[in-house]
mmCIF file of C-alpha atoms in Angstrom:
data_model
loop_
_atom_site.group_PDB
_atom_site.id
_atom_site.type_symbol
_atom_site.label_atom_id
_atom_site.label_comp_id
_atom_site.label_asym_id
_atom_site.label_seq_id
_atom_site.Cartn_x
_atom_site.Cartn_y
_atom_site.Cartn_z
ATOM 1 C CA UNK A 1 15.957 -17.673 -11.665
ATOM 2 C CA UNK A 2 17.760 -14.416 -10.911
ATOM 3 C CA UNK A 3 20.085 -12.879 -13.458
ATOM 4 C CA UNK A 4 23.720 -12.625 -12.533
ATOM 5 C CA UNK A 5 24.230 -8.862 -12.522
ATOM 6 C CA UNK A 6 27.307 -6.862 -11.927
ATOM 7 C CA UNK A 7 26.216 -3.837 -9.940
ATOM 8 C CA UNK A 8 27.955 -1.470 -12.351
ATOM 9 C CA UNK A 9 25.866 -2.846 -15.250
ATOM 10 C CA UNK A 10 22.510 -2.263 -13.554
ATOM 11 C CA UNK A 11 20.413 0.511 -15.082
ATOM 12 C CA UNK A 12 20.214 2.912 -12.131
ATOM 13 C CA UNK A 13 19.363 5.764 -14.485
ATOM 14 C CA UNK A 14 16.032 4.112 -15.312
ATOM 15 C CA UNK A 15 15.192 3.868 -11.611
ATOM 16 C CA UNK A 16 16.147 7.528 -11.164
ATOM 17 C CA UNK A 17 13.850 8.578 -14.036
ATOM 18 C CA UNK A 18 10.938 6.532 -12.711
ATOM 19 C CA UNK A 19 11.486 7.944 -9.229
ATOM 20 C CA UNK A 20 11.665 11.542 -10.470
ATOM 21 C CA UNK A 21 8.521 11.229 -12.581
ATOM 22 C CA UNK A 22 6.605 9.514 -9.799
ATOM 23 C CA UNK A 23 7.613 12.116 -7.207
ATOM 24 C CA UNK A 24 6.485 14.847 -9.606
ATOM 25 C CA UNK A 25 3.168 13.056 -10.092
ATOM 26 C CA UNK A 26 2.686 12.609 -6.334
ATOM 27 C CA UNK A 27 3.355 16.321 -5.781
ATOM 28 C CA UNK A 28 0.822 17.270 -8.461
ATOM 29 C CA UNK A 29 -1.807 14.916 -7.035
ATOM 30 C CA UNK A 30 -1.037 16.211 -3.536
ATOM 31 C CA UNK A 31 -1.634 19.783 -4.630
ATOM 32 C CA UNK A 32 -5.075 18.840 -5.932
ATOM 33 C CA UNK A 33 -6.119 16.397 -3.216
ATOM 34 C CA UNK A 34 -3.709 15.909 -0.346
ATOM 35 C CA UNK A 35 -5.789 13.145 1.261
ATOM 36 C CA UNK A 36 -4.692 10.612 -1.373
ATOM 37 C CA UNK A 37 -1.015 11.544 -1.295
ATOM 38 C CA UNK A 38 -0.096 8.956 1.362
ATOM 39 C CA UNK A 39 -1.675 6.181 -0.747
ATOM 40 C CA UNK A 40 0.307 7.359 -3.747
ATOM 41 C CA UNK A 41 3.570 7.306 -1.755
ATOM 42 C CA UNK A 42 2.826 3.791 -0.490
ATOM 43 C CA UNK A 43 2.031 2.652 -4.040
ATOM 44 C CA UNK A 44 5.254 4.208 -5.304
ATOM 45 C CA UNK A 45 7.399 2.442 -2.690
ATOM 46 C CA UNK A 46 5.705 -0.914 -3.318
ATOM 47 C CA UNK A 47 5.961 -0.442 -7.097
ATOM 48 C CA UNK A 48 9.639 0.489 -6.896
ATOM 49 C CA UNK A 49 10.437 -2.610 -4.853
ATOM 50 C CA UNK A 50 8.474 -4.838 -7.246
ATOM 51 C CA UNK A 51 10.174 -3.194 -10.241
ATOM 52 C CA UNK A 52 13.660 -3.853 -8.897
ATOM 53 C CA UNK A 53 12.875 -7.461 -7.935
ATOM 54 C CA UNK A 54 11.247 -8.240 -11.295
ATOM 55 C CA UNK A 55 14.128 -6.625 -13.188
ATOM 56 C CA UNK A 56 16.485 -9.094 -11.525
ATOM 57 C CA UNK A 57 14.453 -12.130 -12.600
ATOM 58 C CA UNK A 58 15.464 -13.784 -15.844
ATOM 59 C CA UNK A 59 12.590 -13.407 -18.316
ATOM 60 C CA UNK A 60 13.034 -16.951 -19.643
ATOM 61 C CA UNK A 61 12.204 -18.189 -16.133
ATOM 62 C CA UNK A 62 8.995 -16.119 -16.142
ATOM 63 C CA UNK A 63 7.988 -17.500 -19.544
ATOM 64 C CA UNK A 64 8.002 -21.080 -18.229
ATOM 65 C CA UNK A 65 4.775 -20.425 -16.361
ATOM 66 C CA UNK A 66 2.704 -18.505 -18.938
ATOM 67 C CA UNK A 67 -0.124 -21.039 -18.977
ATOM 68 C CA UNK A 68 -0.444 -20.700 -15.203
ATOM 69 C CA UNK A 69 -0.581 -16.892 -15.583
ATOM 70 C CA UNK A 70 -3.194 -17.198 -18.329
ATOM 71 C CA UNK A 71 -5.468 -19.614 -16.443
ATOM 72 C CA UNK A 72 -4.979 -17.647 -13.217
ATOM 73 C CA UNK A 73 -5.938 -14.423 -14.987
ATOM 74 C CA UNK A 74 -9.109 -16.032 -16.315
ATOM 75 C CA UNK A 75 -9.869 -17.217 -12.775
ATOM 76 C CA UNK A 76 -9.360 -13.747 -11.287
ATOM 77 C CA UNK A 77 -11.511 -12.112 -13.973
ATOM 78 C CA UNK A 78 -14.230 -14.696 -13.356
ATOM 79 C CA UNK A 79 -14.034 -14.018 -9.592
ATOM 80 C CA UNK A 80 -14.556 -10.325 -10.203
ATOM 81 C CA UNK A 81 -17.456 -11.062 -12.536
ATOM 82 C CA UNK A 82 -19.370 -13.787 -10.706
ATOM 83 C CA UNK A 83 -18.386 -13.770 -7.024
ATOM 84 C CA UNK A 84 -18.959 -11.224 -4.319
ATOM 85 C CA UNK A 85 -15.276 -10.280 -4.332
ATOM 86 C CA UNK A 86 -15.684 -7.722 -7.112
ATOM 87 C CA UNK A 87 -15.939 -4.142 -5.887
ATOM 88 C CA UNK A 88 -18.459 -1.848 -7.585
ATOM 89 C CA UNK A 89 -17.205 1.562 -8.683
ATOM 90 C CA UNK A 90 -19.190 3.849 -10.965
ATOM 91 C CA UNK A 91 -21.679 1.129 -11.926
ATOM 92 C CA UNK A 92 -19.026 -1.335 -13.073
ATOM 93 C CA UNK A 93 -17.629 -4.251 -11.115
ATOM 94 C CA UNK A 94 -13.978 -4.239 -12.114
ATOM 95 C CA UNK A 95 -12.018 -3.832 -8.887
ATOM 96 C CA UNK A 96 -10.960 -6.433 -6.343
ATOM 97 C CA UNK A 97 -9.621 -5.884 -2.844
ATOM 98 C CA UNK A 98 -7.081 -8.277 -1.362
ATOM 99 C CA UNK A 99 -5.374 -7.556 1.933
ATOM 100 C CA UNK A 100 -6.514 -3.946 1.986
ATOM 101 C CA UNK A 101 -5.072 -3.294 -1.471
ATOM 102 C CA UNK A 102 -7.611 -2.483 -4.170
ATOM 103 C CA UNK A 103 -6.574 -3.193 -7.748
ATOM 104 C CA UNK A 104 -8.043 -3.737 -11.177
ATOM 105 C CA UNK A 105 -7.324 -7.251 -12.502
ATOM 106 C CA UNK A 106 -7.888 -6.146 -16.089
ATOM 107 C CA UNK A 107 -4.748 -4.015 -15.806
ATOM 108 C CA UNK A 108 -2.806 -7.098 -14.756
ATOM 109 C CA UNK A 109 -4.261 -8.861 -17.798
ATOM 110 C CA UNK A 110 -2.236 -6.522 -20.038
ATOM 111 C CA UNK A 111 0.986 -7.876 -18.541
ATOM 112 C CA UNK A 112 -0.275 -11.459 -18.850
ATOM 113 C CA UNK A 113 -1.093 -10.853 -22.531
ATOM 114 C CA UNK A 114 2.428 -9.558 -23.154
ATOM 115 C CA UNK A 115 4.081 -12.485 -21.356
ATOM 116 C CA UNK A 116 1.803 -15.147 -22.809
ATOM 117 C CA UNK A 117 2.036 -14.055 -26.419
ATOM 118 C CA UNK A 118 5.769 -13.453 -26.181
ATOM 119 C CA UNK A 119 6.042 -17.130 -25.316
ATOM 120 C CA UNK A 120 3.365 -18.238 -27.799
ATOM 121 C CA UNK A 121 4.741 -16.357 -30.815
ATOM 122 C CA UNK A 122 8.286 -17.455 -30.008
ATOM 123 C CA UNK A 123 7.194 -21.082 -29.771
ATOM 124 C CA UNK A 124 5.251 -20.962 -33.059
ATOM 125 C CA UNK A 125 7.682 -18.643 -34.846
ATOM 126 C CA UNK A 126 7.979 -20.903 -37.885
ATOM 127 C CA UNK A 127 4.213 -21.122 -38.415
ATOM 128 C CA UNK A 128 3.206 -17.612 -37.317
ATOM 129 C CA UNK A 129 1.805 -16.728 -40.751
ATOM 130 C CA UNK A 130 -0.459 -19.742 -41.023
ATOM 131 C CA UNK A 131 -4.180 -19.309 -40.599
ATOM 132 C CA UNK A 132 -4.264 -21.984 -37.886
ATOM 133 C CA UNK A 133 -1.744 -20.188 -35.624
ATOM 134 C CA UNK A 134 -3.406 -16.811 -36.128
ATOM 135 C CA UNK A 135 -6.867 -18.215 -35.340
ATOM 136 C CA UNK A 136 -5.577 -20.010 -32.237
ATOM 137 C CA UNK A 137 -3.928 -16.814 -30.989
ATOM 138 C CA UNK A 138 -7.127 -14.817 -31.604
ATOM 139 C CA UNK A 139 -9.159 -17.465 -29.755
ATOM 140 C CA UNK A 140 -6.784 -17.398 -26.790
ATOM 141 C CA UNK A 141 -6.781 -13.606 -26.476
ATOM 142 C CA UNK A 142 -10.528 -13.305 -27.060
ATOM 143 C CA UNK A 143 -11.283 -15.145 -23.810
ATOM 144 C CA UNK A 144 -9.464 -12.481 -21.783
ATOM 145 C CA UNK A 145 -10.818 -9.616 -23.877
ATOM 146 C CA UNK A 146 -14.431 -10.791 -23.504
ATOM 147 C CA UNK A 147 -14.064 -11.147 -19.734
ATOM 148 C CA UNK A 148 -12.628 -7.628 -19.525
ATOM 149 C CA UNK A 149 -15.370 -6.247 -21.780
ATOM 150 C CA UNK A 150 -18.096 -7.803 -19.577
ATOM 151 C CA UNK A 151 -16.957 -5.839 -16.491
ATOM 152 C CA UNK A 152 -17.658 -3.401 -18.484
ATOM 153 C CA UNK A 153 -14.292 -1.865 -19.281
ATOM 154 C CA UNK A 154 -14.191 -0.890 -22.944
ATOM 155 C CA UNK A 155 -11.051 1.244 -22.730
ATOM 156 C CA UNK A 156 -8.945 -1.530 -21.180
ATOM 157 C CA UNK A 157 -10.392 -4.008 -23.691
ATOM 158 C CA UNK A 158 -9.326 -1.776 -26.573
ATOM 159 C CA UNK A 159 -5.838 -1.198 -25.138
ATOM 160 C CA UNK A 160 -5.382 -4.922 -24.428
ATOM 161 C CA UNK A 161 -6.509 -5.753 -27.958
ATOM 162 C CA UNK A 162 -4.054 -3.212 -29.368
ATOM 163 C CA UNK A 163 -1.268 -4.737 -27.286
ATOM 164 C CA UNK A 164 -2.085 -8.125 -28.814
ATOM 165 C CA UNK A 165 -2.177 -6.688 -32.354
ATOM 166 C CA UNK A 166 1.205 -4.992 -31.839
ATOM 167 C CA UNK A 167 2.688 -8.256 -30.540
ATOM 168 C CA UNK A 168 1.267 -10.087 -33.549
ATOM 169 C CA UNK A 169 2.733 -7.474 -35.881
ATOM 170 C CA UNK A 170 6.156 -7.589 -34.211
ATOM 171 C CA UNK A 171 6.134 -11.377 -34.315
ATOM 172 C CA UNK A 172 5.916 -11.198 -38.089
#
């Protein structure tokens, strides 16, 4: 599950860049509205920990469970849409709050799209240019895109669609 890293081969420079940019962003946000600065610091610390842990996980291990991620993402998007768990902000129900942490599941869908179609296009690499494979991939991604669009969240739908198109292009 975890990669076997030698500490000297780990990319500490990337962590330093992310930390520097995030601290700069927190300072800028704090100068405009200091009341949200503590939330930003908490989000930075949590994000940094998650980033380091995920960077140590072998990606081939993550790709074993893409169907679970895909079905789970559909479930979360349906919960936001049809249950009382969705939080209304600006006339759109696109946020969900779990354990005091409020997040937008459609943003997580971008990561699921990347993971799922990395697996899918690798698995069907030999038949990627056939109409059948292209139509199946469009059908699979359209379920997520339609659920995101119904929140309504047009900008995330467009970005997620572009991510899919770029993955399709890169896949050949």
